[in-house]
Amino acid sequence: MSKKIALLTGGGDCPGLNAVIRAVVKSSLTNGWKVYGVLQGFSGLLDPENKVIPMGEESVRGILHIGGTILGTTNRANPFEYVENDEKKDVSSRVKENFHQLGLDALICIGGDGTLSIANKFSQMGLPVIGIPKTIDNDLASTVITFGFDTAVNNATDALDKLHSTAESHERVIVVELMGRYAGWITLNAGISGGADVILIPEIPFCMDRVCEKIEKRYNNGRKFAIVAVAEGAKPKGHDELFSKGKGEDGRQEVVLGGIGEWVATQIREKTVRDTRTLTLGHLQRGGTPTAFDRLLSTRFGAAAVRMIAEQNFGIMVALNPPDIIPVPLEEAIKNSKQVPVDSDIVISARQLGLSFGD
Ligand code: F6P
């Protein structure tokens, strides 16, 4: 039976979003369905005349390897706390009405924990919703991995590689602040792959004396430079993470973290008197071409979501459970975030190699 489905991308952009969009559109067209793209996340469903657009084969041509999202996205469009004329309102019923007025049979929401929590609320209101997990942070518990993470790790590793030669030439310490909010996956993976000497992650509160000891030991052993990879959510023992913008400010769904790299660099400078520089890699981690791994995972997620619609299996998120893509109830998918287990093989292996976690 022919269906009309819509899809949107919410929250921060992420490499692989276009590959998901392409997979959803292509597999829906194979089924003989109609597909509509919703622009700018959930806010598009508040303005269907201008922001819900029909999508055909030609709309997804040539986008498999392109970063970002052709549908646009925002992390300021939670319909349950929507900011309109400086006032916060619940406009979810308008979204629901518009969904029905458009005659849609399903809504695919591609996003991280924020977007998936909103999707879950709409599912509880009776909308046929399917979630697809996206985030470079890899912090969603119900899927082995999210798409975008692999690309972010590659981008961060590339930066660490490049910093080695300049750090060595100047005998400097370079502190690199990486993304990942409350999970240290990007910093841990890129830190190891990019040969960092110190890795600071939210899961292991650190002590500056330990960090400086490691740096001094390295210099005294004749390696007169050091690379410190610090996650934006890392915190010194007994302190909170530093952040620049709070949740809810400007209608934001998430806290924006930042500043720990500069703080660590200042401490190193004061305690060791080593020439120290800092760099926040920021959105470069999310930009550019998705890796082959992310393109494949995105494509599989998109195709699986369309299969779930055909089976009328709603209120779920598609998840990677190798070798399969499986449905997980949205309620369960958003319950827990996934942090780095401090006793995991990857942390143990890093310690064996002499990397310091500053603890
Ligand atoms: O969740 C993805 C992420 O890139 C985090 O790693 C980072 O803290 C945050 O988004 C940055 O958000 P924004 O793009 O709004 O600055």
XYZ file of C-alpha atoms and ligand atoms in Angstrom:
375
model
C 0.000 0.000 0.000
C 1.315 3.435 -0.849
C 2.445 5.576 2.078
C 3.396 9.183 2.729
C 6.334 9.533 5.054
C 8.286 12.512 6.355
C 11.782 12.796 7.735
C 13.652 15.419 9.693
C 17.104 15.981 11.140
C 17.346 17.548 14.617
C 20.057 18.714 17.010
C 23.638 19.313 15.904
C 24.615 18.246 12.403
C 26.735 15.162 11.973
C 28.607 13.483 9.107
C 26.402 10.797 7.584
C 23.052 12.614 7.885
C 22.824 13.027 4.125
C 23.599 9.357 3.623
C 20.635 8.477 5.895
C 18.353 10.900 4.049
C 19.411 9.376 0.735
C 18.812 5.845 2.001
C 15.345 6.719 3.354
C 14.313 8.453 0.139
C 15.661 5.764 -2.179
C 14.209 2.831 -0.260
C 10.838 4.572 0.140
C 10.698 5.258 -3.592
C 11.516 1.581 -4.213
C 8.371 0.789 -2.168
C 6.366 3.254 -4.270
C 5.899 5.635 -1.310
C 5.939 9.432 -1.234
C 8.637 11.122 0.854
C 8.639 14.600 2.366
C 11.627 16.368 3.865
C 10.957 18.571 6.895
C 13.312 21.552 7.002
C 15.037 22.794 10.186
C 14.071 20.006 12.547
C 10.710 19.957 14.297
C 10.199 23.669 13.571
C 9.496 22.674 9.945
C 6.313 20.931 11.045
C 5.071 24.237 12.442
C 5.291 25.805 8.990
C 4.373 22.963 6.617
C 3.587 25.211 3.648
C 7.155 26.474 3.441
C 9.113 23.813 5.249
C 7.750 20.433 4.204
C 9.013 19.604 0.741
C 8.434 16.613 -1.526
C 11.585 14.611 -2.180
C 12.387 12.515 -5.218
C 15.372 10.676 -6.618
C 16.851 13.973 -7.840
C 16.750 15.591 -4.367
C 19.262 13.081 -3.008
C 21.515 12.824 -6.020
C 25.242 13.239 -5.212
C 24.870 13.683 -1.428
C 26.183 10.348 -0.103
C 29.633 11.736 0.649
C 28.629 15.258 1.639
C 28.728 16.324 5.317
C 25.934 18.231 7.097
C 22.262 17.826 6.216
C 20.414 19.026 3.140
C 17.295 19.396 5.337
C 18.972 21.806 7.767
C 18.816 21.337 11.512
C 18.561 23.209 14.780
C 18.879 22.539 18.471
C 16.440 25.306 19.327
C 13.185 23.756 18.120
C 11.744 21.613 20.882
C 7.971 21.876 20.249
C 7.306 21.076 23.911
C 9.321 24.140 24.993
C 9.158 26.272 21.885
C 10.401 29.839 22.119
C 8.126 32.195 20.175
C 8.161 35.976 20.700
C 10.495 35.513 23.690
C 7.976 33.211 25.323
C 8.343 29.485 25.957
C 5.264 27.473 24.865
C 4.124 23.914 24.271
C 3.227 23.856 20.567
C 3.280 20.054 20.219
C -0.440 19.873 19.373
C 0.192 22.131 16.346
C 2.867 19.705 15.149
C 0.469 16.786 15.592
C -2.349 18.569 13.740
C -0.058 19.474 10.845
C 1.216 15.902 10.645
C -2.367 14.644 10.218
C -3.348 17.466 7.856
C -0.471 16.513 5.589
C -1.890 12.976 5.515
C 1.419 11.476 6.695
C 1.761 7.817 7.684
C 5.093 8.025 9.505
C 7.745 10.444 10.738
C 11.431 9.521 10.811
C 13.416 11.614 13.289
C 17.187 11.510 12.900
C 18.901 12.873 15.974
C 20.710 12.459 19.273
C 19.264 12.136 22.767
C 17.484 15.520 22.617
C 15.725 14.890 19.298
C 14.936 11.282 20.214
C 13.387 12.392 23.532
C 11.106 14.740 21.596
C 10.325 11.914 19.142
C 9.427 9.693 22.077
C 6.987 12.294 23.425
C 5.272 12.483 20.031
C 5.140 8.701 19.937
C 3.377 8.774 23.314
C 0.923 11.283 21.808
C 0.090 8.676 19.160
C 2.245 9.723 16.211
C 3.863 6.865 14.244
C 7.482 7.784 14.853
C 10.806 6.072 14.147
C 14.141 7.318 15.510
C 17.581 7.035 13.921
C 20.544 7.578 16.280
C 22.942 10.322 15.280
C 25.722 11.894 17.273
C 29.447 12.308 16.977
C 29.571 11.833 20.772
C 28.609 8.119 20.545
C 26.820 8.480 23.877
C 23.577 6.589 23.106
C 23.418 3.398 25.132
C 21.152 1.203 22.988
C 23.266 1.158 19.860
C 26.812 -0.188 19.695
C 27.795 2.919 17.751
C 26.166 6.031 16.305
C 26.998 7.291 12.846
C 29.194 10.409 12.756
C 31.420 9.166 15.571
C 33.912 7.440 13.297
C 34.313 10.563 11.153
C 34.751 12.776 14.225
C 37.435 10.432 15.586
C 39.200 10.500 12.222
C 39.045 14.296 12.046
C 40.369 14.633 15.597
C 43.127 12.059 14.950
C 44.170 13.948 11.842
C 44.480 17.144 13.923
C 46.551 15.375 16.589
C 48.828 13.944 13.893
C 49.409 17.401 12.463
C 50.110 18.971 15.834
C 52.994 16.593 16.522
C 55.439 18.213 14.113
C 54.811 21.772 15.265
C 54.868 20.758 18.947
C 58.160 18.917 18.449
C 59.780 21.742 16.461
C 59.075 24.242 19.251
C 59.467 21.838 22.167
C 55.956 22.771 23.201
C 53.068 21.259 25.054
C 49.923 21.477 22.940
C 46.557 20.991 24.618
C 43.694 20.070 22.268
C 40.096 20.366 23.458
C 37.805 17.873 21.750
C 34.016 17.454 21.679
C 31.879 14.806 23.313
C 29.972 16.553 26.122
C 29.654 14.045 28.989
C 31.265 11.105 27.207
C 34.967 10.795 26.460
C 34.683 8.496 23.437
C 36.055 10.904 20.824
C 38.949 12.030 23.031
C 39.825 8.495 24.102
C 39.721 7.020 20.596
C 41.415 9.923 18.854
C 43.851 10.395 21.742
C 45.110 6.850 21.401
C 45.026 6.803 17.603
C 46.697 10.208 17.379
C 49.441 9.390 19.887
C 48.501 11.822 22.677
C 50.531 11.574 25.893
C 47.737 12.627 28.230
C 44.016 11.942 27.750
C 41.500 13.707 29.968
C 37.893 12.516 29.825
C 34.750 13.228 31.873
C 34.645 9.675 33.195
C 38.052 10.007 34.925
C 38.356 13.225 36.969
C 41.953 14.394 36.809
C 44.566 16.027 38.968
C 46.866 18.667 37.410
C 49.871 17.452 39.419
C 49.573 14.011 37.758
C 49.237 15.616 34.311
C 52.329 17.761 34.881
C 54.304 14.809 36.274
C 53.668 12.912 33.044
C 54.761 15.893 30.938
C 57.937 16.454 32.985
C 58.812 12.765 32.832
C 58.521 12.880 29.063
C 60.711 15.962 28.710
C 63.264 14.492 31.108
C 63.345 11.331 29.005
C 64.368 13.411 26.016
C 60.985 13.708 24.249
C 60.763 17.468 24.454
C 57.140 17.994 23.468
C 53.795 16.663 24.597
C 50.239 16.432 23.309
C 47.334 16.586 25.755
C 43.863 15.610 24.465
C 41.120 16.926 26.710
C 37.392 16.328 26.319
C 35.228 19.431 26.652
C 33.390 17.752 29.548
C 36.519 16.661 31.444
C 36.814 18.006 34.953
C 39.502 18.297 37.592
C 38.829 16.203 40.705
C 36.295 17.950 42.926
C 35.155 20.428 40.246
C 32.290 20.697 37.762
C 32.801 20.856 34.009
C 33.214 24.327 32.536
C 30.493 25.518 30.243
C 29.646 28.592 28.294
C 25.892 28.260 27.723
C 23.280 26.516 29.824
C 20.471 24.192 28.801
C 17.324 26.123 28.017
C 19.199 29.349 27.204
C 18.029 30.638 23.796
C 15.652 27.660 23.685
C 18.642 25.294 23.452
C 18.106 21.611 24.116
C 21.639 21.004 25.406
C 24.364 22.664 27.417
C 27.289 24.000 25.342
C 30.562 23.127 27.022
C 33.943 24.708 26.477
C 36.949 26.255 28.157
C 38.648 23.312 29.838
C 41.466 23.189 27.232
C 42.518 26.751 28.005
C 42.257 26.067 31.745
C 44.490 22.973 31.503
C 47.018 24.817 29.333
C 47.233 27.686 31.826
C 47.814 25.248 34.672
C 50.559 23.438 32.729
C 52.225 26.749 31.893
C 52.202 27.822 35.530
C 53.259 24.495 37.017
C 55.915 23.383 34.519
C 57.007 26.632 32.867
C 56.897 24.745 29.563
C 55.920 26.696 26.469
C 52.268 25.656 26.106
C 49.640 26.303 23.468
C 45.998 25.366 23.262
C 43.545 24.679 20.479
C 39.833 23.943 20.489
C 39.075 21.751 17.507
C 35.344 22.452 17.800
C 33.042 21.988 14.835
C 35.849 20.869 12.530
C 35.237 17.478 14.118
C 31.696 17.441 12.718
C 32.505 18.813 9.293
C 33.412 17.318 5.961
C 33.106 13.978 4.290
C 31.788 11.047 6.328
C 34.079 8.020 6.474
C 33.144 4.866 4.583
C 32.142 3.312 7.932
C 29.707 6.158 8.658
C 28.264 6.155 5.134
C 27.580 2.442 5.362
C 26.062 2.620 8.843
C 23.907 5.620 7.863
C 22.704 3.816 4.759
C 21.833 0.701 6.781
C 19.983 2.788 9.416
C 17.962 4.592 6.727
C 16.999 1.401 4.927
C 16.126 -0.334 8.230
C 13.883 2.570 9.275
C 11.907 2.171 6.051
C 11.572 -1.582 6.700
C 10.216 -0.777 10.196
C 7.582 1.503 8.658
C 6.550 -1.268 6.242
C 6.157 -3.546 9.277
C 4.213 -0.825 11.161
C 6.798 -1.058 13.932
C 6.616 2.429 15.478
C 7.869 4.067 18.666
C 11.278 2.539 18.098
C 14.836 3.577 17.274
C 16.945 1.546 14.875
C 20.174 0.396 16.520
C 23.350 -1.408 15.534
C 23.639 -4.770 17.254
C 26.238 -6.453 15.031
C 25.728 -7.970 12.616
C 22.129 -6.714 12.633
C 20.202 -3.480 12.780
C 17.481 -3.999 15.382
C 14.503 -2.001 16.700
C 14.801 -0.712 20.287
C 11.832 1.001 22.009
C 12.442 4.780 21.977
C 11.628 4.908 25.675
C 14.512 2.537 26.377
C 16.859 4.150 23.859
C 16.763 7.531 25.604
C 16.888 6.222 29.169
C 20.628 5.950 29.654
C 23.609 7.636 28.128
C 26.710 5.643 27.307
C 29.943 6.689 28.953
C 33.401 5.162 28.693
C 33.703 2.323 31.233
C 36.835 3.200 33.185
C 37.840 -0.458 33.388
C 37.315 -1.118 29.665
C 39.957 -2.797 27.546
C 40.651 0.414 25.681
C 41.462 2.348 28.875
C 43.546 -0.526 30.262
C 45.479 -0.831 26.997
C 46.186 2.909 26.957
C 47.512 2.775 30.512
C 49.736 -0.183 29.555
C 51.293 1.992 26.886
C 52.100 4.647 29.472
C 49.400 7.155 28.543
C 48.249 9.261 31.470
C 44.601 9.922 32.350
C 45.707 12.423 34.956
C 44.400 10.317 37.849
O 26.378 16.554 20.547
C 27.220 16.881 19.502
C 28.076 18.078 19.824
O 28.964 18.312 18.748
C 28.852 17.949 21.135
O 29.994 17.174 21.004
C 29.096 19.403 21.463
O 29.211 19.602 22.838
C 27.853 20.073 20.964
O 27.283 19.224 19.994
C 28.088 21.440 20.361
O 26.879 22.010 20.071
P 26.683 23.245 19.082
O 26.850 22.738 17.683
O 25.315 23.713 19.350
O 27.739 24.238 19.409
